[in-house]
Amino acid sequence: QAQLVQSGAEVKKPGASVKVSCKASGYTFTAYFMHWVRQAPGQGLEWIGVINPSGGSTTYAQNLRGRVTMTRDTSTSTVYMELSSLRSEDTAVYYCARALTPTAWFDPWGQGTLVIVSS
Amino acid sequence: QSVLTQPSSTSGTPGQRVTISCSGSSSNIGSNPVNWYQQLPGTAPKLLIYSSNQRSSGVPDRFSGSKSGTSASLAISGLQFEDEADYYCAAWDGSLSGWVFGGGTKLTVL
């Protein structure tokens, strides 16, 4: 069955960048899109963007455009989400989630990666 | 401030039926299907309902979804203690060209 395993927790200083990975297994990597969603402490879910692992095309949420970059490595079935110019408000758990199309439901989700931004 | 509006909390007793509402607009719920996710404490969200009323694999038929106009609902019948979780609705928004979520509803089973 499909499984998504994410990289470990990160602590970063304001202004730095963070790169989170999401390794897929149990399915054809290039046949599904990969979304990123984040959840600030005690808050709801926020969509970050989506990448097509087949061609590498991306769509980002308007409020993060310019600071977020999603890439993929088809040789290792891994997608990456890099967020730059980090601020304290970026402290959150970041999830990857698979979808058949950009507008289809998310299933499954990765276990989440905690990113803490603190001086 | 979330684009989709959900009640922040609801509660019920074992065996009872509860519903969680999700209100949106013509650019999201009004023109696209709604998905529901369950998030148990300390875990990642899990798909519960997709395409407004389809149960994900392994989800008990106690859970059901519906959509009408710019609103959607999740109903849970025969409430069990294990249903205590946060529930989120989500829909694609054509105007924003992105996904929008509700703020989440915390379900407490008393």
PDB file of N, CA, C and O in Angstrom, chain A residues 48-113:
ATOM      1  N   ILE A  48      -0.212  24.440   0.998  1.00  0.00           N
ATOM      2  CA  ILE A  48       0.993  25.139   0.575  1.00  0.00           C
ATOM      3  C   ILE A  48       1.166  25.107  -0.947  1.00  0.00           C
ATOM      4  O   ILE A  48       1.538  26.098  -1.567  1.00  0.00           O
ATOM      5  N   GLY A  49       0.890  23.933  -1.543  1.00  0.00           N
ATOM      6  CA  GLY A  49       1.056  23.819  -2.979  1.00  0.00           C
ATOM      7  C   GLY A  49       1.104  22.372  -3.413  1.00  0.00           C
ATOM      8  O   GLY A  49       0.935  21.451  -2.609  1.00  0.00           O
ATOM      9  N   VAL A  50       1.351  22.169  -4.713  1.00  0.00           N
ATOM     10  CA  VAL A  50       1.329  20.824  -5.285  1.00  0.00           C
ATOM     11  C   VAL A  50       2.393  20.716  -6.368  1.00  0.00           C
ATOM     12  O   VAL A  50       2.694  21.697  -7.062  1.00  0.00           O
ATOM     13  N   ILE A  51       2.977  19.515  -6.497  1.00  0.00           N
ATOM     14  CA  ILE A  51       3.942  19.231  -7.543  1.00  0.00           C
ATOM     15  C   ILE A  51       3.504  17.990  -8.311  1.00  0.00           C
ATOM     16  O   ILE A  51       2.949  17.054  -7.726  1.00  0.00           O
ATOM     17  N   ASN A  52       3.738  18.017  -9.605  1.00  0.00           N
ATOM     18  CA  ASN A  52       3.521  16.847 -10.448  1.00  0.00           C
ATOM     19  C   ASN A  52       4.855  16.126 -10.583  1.00  0.00           C
ATOM     20  O   ASN A  52       5.745  16.617 -11.291  1.00  0.00           O
ATOM     21  N   PRO A  53       5.033  14.998  -9.930  1.00  0.00           N
ATOM     22  CA  PRO A  53       6.320  14.300  -9.987  1.00  0.00           C
ATOM     23  C   PRO A  53       6.699  13.851 -11.400  1.00  0.00           C
ATOM     24  O   PRO A  53       7.858  13.606 -11.678  1.00  0.00           O
ATOM     25  N   SER A  54       5.725  13.766 -12.290  1.00  0.00           N
ATOM     26  CA  SER A  54       6.010  13.313 -13.639  1.00  0.00           C
ATOM     27  C   SER A  54       6.827  14.332 -14.419  1.00  0.00           C
ATOM     28  O   SER A  54       7.847  13.999 -15.009  1.00  0.00           O
ATOM     29  N   GLY A  55       6.406  15.591 -14.412  1.00  0.00           N
ATOM     30  CA  GLY A  55       7.130  16.604 -15.167  1.00  0.00           C
ATOM     31  C   GLY A  55       7.777  17.671 -14.302  1.00  0.00           C
ATOM     32  O   GLY A  55       8.570  18.474 -14.789  1.00  0.00           O
ATOM     33  N   GLY A  56       7.422  17.677 -13.028  1.00  0.00           N
ATOM     34  CA  GLY A  56       8.002  18.653 -12.112  1.00  0.00           C
ATOM     35  C   GLY A  56       7.245  19.976 -12.026  1.00  0.00           C
ATOM     36  O   GLY A  56       7.668  20.873 -11.301  1.00  0.00           O
ATOM     37  N   SER A  57       6.116  20.108 -12.749  1.00  0.00           N
ATOM     38  CA  SER A  57       5.375  21.367 -12.686  1.00  0.00           C
ATOM     39  C   SER A  57       4.792  21.573 -11.296  1.00  0.00           C
ATOM     40  O   SER A  57       4.484  20.607 -10.589  1.00  0.00           O
ATOM     41  N   THR A  58       4.653  22.832 -10.907  1.00  0.00           N
ATOM     42  CA  THR A  58       4.198  23.167  -9.562  1.00  0.00           C
ATOM     43  C   THR A  58       3.126  24.259  -9.581  1.00  0.00           C
ATOM     44  O   THR A  58       3.048  25.054 -10.517  1.00  0.00           O
ATOM     45  N   THR A  59       2.326  24.275  -8.527  1.00  0.00           N
ATOM     46  CA  THR A  59       1.383  25.346  -8.244  1.00  0.00           C
ATOM     47  C   THR A  59       1.483  25.638  -6.765  1.00  0.00           C
ATOM     48  O   THR A  59       1.407  24.711  -5.951  1.00  0.00           O
ATOM     49  N   TYR A  60       1.657  26.917  -6.429  1.00  0.00           N
ATOM     50  CA  TYR A  60       1.836  27.300  -5.031  1.00  0.00           C
ATOM     51  C   TYR A  60       0.688  28.180  -4.553  1.00  0.00           C
ATOM     52  O   TYR A  60       0.089  28.930  -5.330  1.00  0.00           O
ATOM     53  N   ALA A  61       0.410  28.127  -3.250  1.00  0.00           N
ATOM     54  CA  ALA A  61      -0.568  29.022  -2.645  1.00  0.00           C
ATOM     55  C   ALA A  61      -0.093  30.463  -2.806  1.00  0.00           C
ATOM     56  O   ALA A  61       1.106  30.753  -2.700  1.00  0.00           O
ATOM     57  N   GLN A  62      -1.036  31.346  -3.050  1.00  0.00           N
ATOM     58  CA  GLN A  62      -0.700  32.744  -3.342  1.00  0.00           C
ATOM     59  C   GLN A  62       0.134  33.382  -2.228  1.00  0.00           C
ATOM     60  O   GLN A  62       1.080  34.121  -2.498  1.00  0.00           O
ATOM     61  N   ASN A  63      -0.206  33.095  -0.961  1.00  0.00           N
ATOM     62  CA  ASN A  63       0.459  33.787   0.150  1.00  0.00           C
ATOM     63  C   ASN A  63       1.881  33.292   0.399  1.00  0.00           C
ATOM     64  O   ASN A  63       2.624  33.923   1.155  1.00  0.00           O
ATOM     65  N   LEU A  64       2.276  32.171  -0.230  1.00  0.00           N
ATOM     66  CA  LEU A  64       3.624  31.651  -0.035  1.00  0.00           C
ATOM     67  C   LEU A  64       4.468  31.731  -1.309  1.00  0.00           C
ATOM     68  O   LEU A  64       5.662  31.389  -1.291  1.00  0.00           O
ATOM     69  N   ARG A  65       3.822  32.181  -2.399  1.00  0.00           N
ATOM     70  CA  ARG A  65       4.538  32.269  -3.665  1.00  0.00           C
ATOM     71  C   ARG A  65       5.744  33.181  -3.489  1.00  0.00           C
ATOM     72  O   ARG A  65       5.652  34.266  -2.933  1.00  0.00           O
ATOM     73  N   GLY A  66       6.887  32.731  -3.980  1.00  0.00           N
ATOM     74  CA  GLY A  66       8.111  33.512  -3.851  1.00  0.00           C
ATOM     75  C   GLY A  66       9.004  33.003  -2.731  1.00  0.00           C
ATOM     76  O   GLY A  66      10.213  33.294  -2.721  1.00  0.00           O
ATOM     77  N   ARG A  67       8.408  32.270  -1.776  1.00  0.00           N
ATOM     78  CA  ARG A  67       9.216  31.731  -0.676  1.00  0.00           C
ATOM     79  C   ARG A  67       9.278  30.205  -0.684  1.00  0.00           C
ATOM     80  O   ARG A  67      10.120  29.622  -0.007  1.00  0.00           O
ATOM     81  N   VAL A  68       8.377  29.563  -1.424  1.00  0.00           N
ATOM     82  CA  VAL A  68       8.318  28.103  -1.414  1.00  0.00           C
ATOM     83  C   VAL A  68       8.759  27.539  -2.764  1.00  0.00           C
ATOM     84  O   VAL A  68       8.462  28.125  -3.826  1.00  0.00           O
ATOM     85  N   THR A  69       9.493  26.445  -2.709  1.00  0.00           N
ATOM     86  CA  THR A  69       9.926  25.739  -3.911  1.00  0.00           C
ATOM     87  C   THR A  69       9.737  24.242  -3.696  1.00  0.00           C
ATOM     88  O   THR A  69      10.220  23.699  -2.700  1.00  0.00           O
ATOM     89  N   MET A  70       9.046  23.599  -4.626  1.00  0.00           N
ATOM     90  CA  MET A  70       8.866  22.147  -4.561  1.00  0.00           C
ATOM     91  C   MET A  70       9.611  21.498  -5.716  1.00  0.00           C
ATOM     92  O   MET A  70       9.533  21.961  -6.854  1.00  0.00           O
ATOM     93  N   THR A  71      10.338  20.444  -5.388  1.00  0.00           N
ATOM     94  CA  THR A  71      11.094  19.706  -6.387  1.00  0.00           C
ATOM     95  C   THR A  71      10.890  18.212  -6.163  1.00  0.00           C
ATOM     96  O   THR A  71      10.303  17.795  -5.173  1.00  0.00           O
ATOM     97  N   ARG A  72      11.396  17.417  -7.136  1.00  0.00           N
ATOM     98  CA  ARG A  72      11.280  15.968  -6.957  1.00  0.00           C
ATOM     99  C   ARG A  72      12.500  15.296  -7.547  1.00  0.00           C
ATOM    100  O   ARG A  72      13.203  15.840  -8.395  1.00  0.00           O
ATOM    101  N   ASP A  73      12.760  14.074  -7.033  1.00  0.00           N
ATOM    102  CA  ASP A  73      13.845  13.225  -7.525  1.00  0.00           C
ATOM    103  C   ASP A  73      13.194  11.885  -7.871  1.00  0.00           C
ATOM    104  O   ASP A  73      12.872  11.106  -6.976  1.00  0.00           O
ATOM    105  N   THR A  74      13.005  11.652  -9.156  1.00  0.00           N
ATOM    106  CA  THR A  74      12.310  10.436  -9.559  1.00  0.00           C
ATOM    107  C   THR A  74      13.155   9.188  -9.296  1.00  0.00           C
ATOM    108  O   THR A  74      12.614   8.093  -9.154  1.00  0.00           O
ATOM    109  N   SER A  75      14.467   9.334  -9.210  1.00  0.00           N
ATOM    110  CA  SER A  75      15.319   8.166  -8.980  1.00  0.00           C
ATOM    111  C   SER A  75      15.158   7.595  -7.574  1.00  0.00           C
ATOM    112  O   SER A  75      15.413   6.408  -7.339  1.00  0.00           O
ATOM    113  N   THR A  76      14.714   8.433  -6.639  1.00  0.00           N
ATOM    114  CA  THR A  76      14.523   7.983  -5.250  1.00  0.00           C
ATOM    115  C   THR A  76      13.071   8.114  -4.809  1.00  0.00           C
ATOM    116  O   THR A  76      12.763   7.894  -3.639  1.00  0.00           O
ATOM    117  N   SER A  77      12.172   8.476  -5.735  1.00  0.00           N
ATOM    118  CA  SER A  77      10.742   8.633  -5.412  1.00  0.00           C
ATOM    119  C   SER A  77      10.539   9.585  -4.237  1.00  0.00           C
ATOM    120  O   SER A  77       9.780   9.296  -3.302  1.00  0.00           O
ATOM    121  N   THR A  78      11.241  10.691  -4.287  1.00  0.00           N
ATOM    122  CA  THR A  78      11.201  11.653  -3.178  1.00  0.00           C
ATOM    123  C   THR A  78      10.819  13.044  -3.686  1.00  0.00           C
ATOM    124  O   THR A  78      11.314  13.474  -4.728  1.00  0.00           O
ATOM    125  N   VAL A  79       9.949  13.699  -2.973  1.00  0.00           N
ATOM    126  CA  VAL A  79       9.636  15.099  -3.245  1.00  0.00           C
ATOM    127  C   VAL A  79      10.165  15.953  -2.097  1.00  0.00           C
ATOM    128  O   VAL A  79      10.294  15.469  -0.967  1.00  0.00           O
ATOM    129  N   TYR A  80      10.477  17.199  -2.425  1.00  0.00           N
ATOM    130  CA  TYR A  80      11.041  18.128  -1.453  1.00  0.00           C
ATOM    131  C   TYR A  80      10.225  19.424  -1.446  1.00  0.00           C
ATOM    132  O   TYR A  80       9.728  19.866  -2.474  1.00  0.00           O
ATOM    133  N   MET A  81      10.136  20.007  -0.259  1.00  0.00           N
ATOM    134  CA  MET A  81       9.510  21.306  -0.098  1.00  0.00           C
ATOM    135  C   MET A  81      10.486  22.195   0.647  1.00  0.00           C
ATOM    136  O   MET A  81      10.884  21.896   1.772  1.00  0.00           O
ATOM    137  N   GLU A  82      10.924  23.266  -0.010  1.00  0.00           N
ATOM    138  CA  GLU A  82      11.861  24.202   0.610  1.00  0.00           C
ATOM    139  C   GLU A  82      11.145  25.526   0.850  1.00  0.00           C
ATOM    140  O   GLU A  82      10.500  26.071  -0.059  1.00  0.00           O
ATOM    141  N   LEU A  83      11.266  26.035   2.067  1.00  0.00           N
ATOM    142  CA  LEU A  83      10.669  27.319   2.431  1.00  0.00           C
ATOM    143  C   LEU A  83      11.791  28.241   2.884  1.00  0.00           C
ATOM    144  O   LEU A  83      12.586  27.881   3.761  1.00  0.00           O
ATOM    145  N   SER A  84      11.856  29.417   2.288  1.00  0.00           N
ATOM    146  CA  SER A  84      12.946  30.342   2.579  1.00  0.00           C
ATOM    147  C   SER A  84      12.458  31.539   3.394  1.00  0.00           C
ATOM    148  O   SER A  84      11.254  31.702   3.630  1.00  0.00           O
ATOM    149  N   SER A  85      13.405  32.362   3.804  1.00  0.00           N
ATOM    150  CA  SER A  85      13.103  33.577   4.589  1.00  0.00           C
ATOM    151  C   SER A  85      12.148  33.257   5.735  1.00  0.00           C
ATOM    152  O   SER A  85      11.113  33.906   5.910  1.00  0.00           O
ATOM    153  N   LEU A  86      12.504  32.250   6.517  1.00  0.00           N
ATOM    154  CA  LEU A  86      11.607  31.759   7.561  1.00  0.00           C
ATOM    155  C   LEU A  86      11.306  32.825   8.612  1.00  0.00           C
ATOM    156  O   LEU A  86      12.180  33.629   8.993  1.00  0.00           O
ATOM    157  N   ARG A  87      10.051  32.808   9.087  1.00  0.00           N
ATOM    158  CA  ARG A  87       9.601  33.686  10.152  1.00  0.00           C
ATOM    159  C   ARG A  87       9.003  32.815  11.241  1.00  0.00           C
ATOM    160  O   ARG A  87       8.701  31.653  11.009  1.00  0.00           O
ATOM    161  N   SER A  88       8.778  33.396  12.399  1.00  0.00           N
ATOM    162  CA  SER A  88       8.216  32.618  13.509  1.00  0.00           C
ATOM    163  C   SER A  88       6.846  32.037  13.125  1.00  0.00           C
ATOM    164  O   SER A  88       6.477  30.957  13.588  1.00  0.00           O
ATOM    165  N   GLU A  89       6.113  32.736  12.280  1.00  0.00           N
ATOM    166  CA  GLU A  89       4.779  32.265  11.867  1.00  0.00           C
ATOM    167  C   GLU A  89       4.845  31.010  10.998  1.00  0.00           C
ATOM    168  O   GLU A  89       3.822  30.378  10.732  1.00  0.00           O
ATOM    169  N   ASP A  90       6.030  30.646  10.539  1.00  0.00           N
ATOM    170  CA  ASP A  90       6.182  29.423   9.736  1.00  0.00           C
ATOM    171  C   ASP A  90       6.350  28.191  10.624  1.00  0.00           C
ATOM    172  O   ASP A  90       6.409  27.066  10.107  1.00  0.00           O
ATOM    173  N   THR A  91       6.442  28.378  11.931  1.00  0.00           N
ATOM    174  CA  THR A  91       6.510  27.244  12.848  1.00  0.00           C
ATOM    175  C   THR A  91       5.234  26.414  12.706  1.00  0.00           C
ATOM    176  O   THR A  91       4.119  26.915  12.898  1.00  0.00           O
ATOM    177  N   ALA A  92       5.401  25.156  12.329  1.00  0.00           N
ATOM    178  CA  ALA A  92       4.242  24.305  12.034  1.00  0.00           C
ATOM    179  C   ALA A  92       4.698  22.878  11.785  1.00  0.00           C
ATOM    180  O   ALA A  92       5.898  22.606  11.638  1.00  0.00           O
ATOM    181  N   VAL A  93       3.722  21.980  11.735  1.00  0.00           N
ATOM    182  CA  VAL A  93       3.973  20.632  11.229  1.00  0.00           C
ATOM    183  C   VAL A  93       3.640  20.656   9.742  1.00  0.00           C
ATOM    184  O   VAL A  93       2.555  21.118   9.354  1.00  0.00           O
ATOM    185  N   TYR A  94       4.571  20.182   8.927  1.00  0.00           N
ATOM    186  CA  TYR A  94       4.411  20.161   7.487  1.00  0.00           C
ATOM    187  C   TYR A  94       4.134  18.727   7.033  1.00  0.00           C
ATOM    188  O   TYR A  94       4.861  17.811   7.403  1.00  0.00           O
ATOM    189  N   TYR A  95       3.059  18.565   6.251  1.00  0.00           N
ATOM    190  CA  TYR A  95       2.655  17.248   5.760  1.00  0.00           C
ATOM    191  C   TYR A  95       2.738  17.199   4.240  1.00  0.00           C
ATOM    192  O   TYR A  95       2.392  18.170   3.565  1.00  0.00           O
ATOM    193  N   CYS A  96       3.142  16.035   3.709  1.00  0.00           N
ATOM    194  CA  CYS A  96       2.943  15.760   2.291  1.00  0.00           C
ATOM    195  C   CYS A  96       1.741  14.820   2.188  1.00  0.00           C
ATOM    196  O   CYS A  96       1.427  14.080   3.128  1.00  0.00           O
ATOM    197  N   ALA A  97       1.066  14.886   1.047  1.00  0.00           N
ATOM    198  CA  ALA A  97      -0.123  14.056   0.855  1.00  0.00           C
ATOM    199  C   ALA A  97      -0.297  13.797  -0.645  1.00  0.00           C
ATOM    200  O   ALA A  97      -0.154  14.713  -1.456  1.00  0.00           O
ATOM    201  N   ARG A  98      -0.632  12.566  -0.979  1.00  0.00           N
ATOM    202  CA  ARG A  98      -0.748  12.152  -2.373  1.00  0.00           C
ATOM    203  C   ARG A  98      -2.151  12.389  -2.903  1.00  0.00           C
ATOM    204  O   ARG A  98      -3.151  12.278  -2.174  1.00  0.00           O
ATOM    205  N   ALA A  99      -2.241  12.711  -4.213  1.00  0.00           N
ATOM    206  CA  ALA A  99      -3.540  12.870  -4.857  1.00  0.00           C
ATOM    207  C   ALA A  99      -3.435  12.438  -6.315  1.00  0.00           C
ATOM    208  O   ALA A  99      -2.407  12.638  -6.956  1.00  0.00           O
ATOM    209  N   LEU A 100      -4.520  11.872  -6.846  1.00  0.00           N
ATOM    210  CA  LEU A 100      -4.505  11.380  -8.223  1.00  0.00           C
ATOM    211  C   LEU A 100      -4.423  12.522  -9.244  1.00  0.00           C
ATOM    212  O   LEU A 100      -3.789  12.405 -10.287  1.00  0.00           O
ATOM    213  N   THR A 101      -5.072  13.633  -8.912  1.00  0.00           N
ATOM    214  CA  THR A 101      -5.021  14.836  -9.743  1.00  0.00           C
ATOM    215  C   THR A 101      -4.858  16.026  -8.795  1.00  0.00           C
ATOM    216  O   THR A 101      -5.043  15.874  -7.583  1.00  0.00           O
ATOM    217  N   PRO A 102      -4.549  17.215  -9.321  1.00  0.00           N
ATOM    218  CA  PRO A 102      -4.379  18.382  -8.420  1.00  0.00           C
ATOM    219  C   PRO A 102      -5.647  18.719  -7.640  1.00  0.00           C
ATOM    220  O   PRO A 102      -5.566  19.306  -6.560  1.00  0.00           O
ATOM    221  N   THR A 103      -6.826  18.338  -8.166  1.00  0.00           N
ATOM    222  CA  THR A 103      -8.086  18.685  -7.499  1.00  0.00           C
ATOM    223  C   THR A 103      -8.766  17.484  -6.846  1.00  0.00           C
ATOM    224  O   THR A 103      -9.933  17.575  -6.460  1.00  0.00           O
ATOM    225  N   ALA A 104      -8.058  16.380  -6.730  1.00  0.00           N
ATOM    226  CA  ALA A 104      -8.616  15.183  -6.074  1.00  0.00           C
ATOM    227  C   ALA A 104      -8.228  15.157  -4.592  1.00  0.00           C
ATOM    228  O   ALA A 104      -7.368  15.906  -4.144  1.00  0.00           O
ATOM    229  N   TRP A 105      -8.870  14.290  -3.866  1.00  0.00           N
ATOM    230  CA  TRP A 105      -8.670  14.177  -2.417  1.00  0.00           C
ATOM    231  C   TRP A 105      -7.253  13.706  -2.091  1.00  0.00           C
ATOM    232  O   TRP A 105      -6.547  13.133  -2.908  1.00  0.00           O
ATOM    233  N   PHE A 106      -6.828  13.978  -0.830  1.00  0.00           N
ATOM    234  CA  PHE A 106      -5.491  13.657  -0.360  1.00  0.00           C
ATOM    235  C   PHE A 106      -5.516  12.320   0.399  1.00  0.00           C
ATOM    236  O   PHE A 106      -6.152  12.193   1.431  1.00  0.00           O
ATOM    237  N   ASP A 107      -4.764  11.360  -0.106  1.00  0.00           N
ATOM    238  CA  ASP A 107      -4.714  10.054   0.543  1.00  0.00           C
ATOM    239  C   ASP A 107      -3.617   9.200  -0.057  1.00  0.00           C
ATOM    240  O   ASP A 107      -3.608   8.957  -1.268  1.00  0.00           O
ATOM    241  N   PRO A 108      -2.625   8.744   0.758  1.00  0.00           N
ATOM    242  CA  PRO A 108      -2.496   8.999   2.183  1.00  0.00           C
ATOM    243  C   PRO A 108      -1.725  10.287   2.464  1.00  0.00           C
ATOM    244  O   PRO A 108      -1.358  11.007   1.517  1.00  0.00           O
ATOM    245  N   TRP A 109      -1.469  10.516   3.758  1.00  0.00           N
ATOM    246  CA  TRP A 109      -0.661  11.634   4.225  1.00  0.00           C
ATOM    247  C   TRP A 109       0.631  11.088   4.833  1.00  0.00           C
ATOM    248  O   TRP A 109       0.649   9.973   5.359  1.00  0.00           O
ATOM    249  N   GLY A 110       1.677  11.905   4.783  1.00  0.00           N
ATOM    250  CA  GLY A 110       2.887  11.556   5.504  1.00  0.00           C
ATOM    251  C   GLY A 110       2.675  11.765   6.998  1.00  0.00           C
ATOM    252  O   GLY A 110       1.639  12.293   7.420  1.00  0.00           O
ATOM    253  N   GLN A 111       3.662  11.374   7.793  1.00  0.00           N
ATOM    254  CA  GLN A 111       3.513  11.448   9.249  1.00  0.00           C
ATOM    255  C   GLN A 111       3.706  12.852   9.792  1.00  0.00           C
ATOM    256  O   GLN A 111       3.393  13.129  10.940  1.00  0.00           O
ATOM    257  N   GLY A 112       4.218  13.754   8.953  1.00  0.00           N
ATOM    258  CA  GLY A 112       4.419  15.129   9.377  1.00  0.00           C
ATOM    259  C   GLY A 112       5.850  15.407   9.801  1.00  0.00           C
ATOM    260  O   GLY A 112       6.543  14.532  10.322  1.00  0.00           O
ATOM    261  N   THR A 113       6.290  16.635   9.579  1.00  0.00           N
ATOM    262  CA  THR A 113       7.617  17.104   9.985  1.00  0.00           C
ATOM    263  C   THR A 113       7.450  18.425  10.714  1.00  0.00           C
ATOM    264  O   THR A 113       6.911  19.390  10.161  1.00  0.00           O
TER     265      THR A 113
END
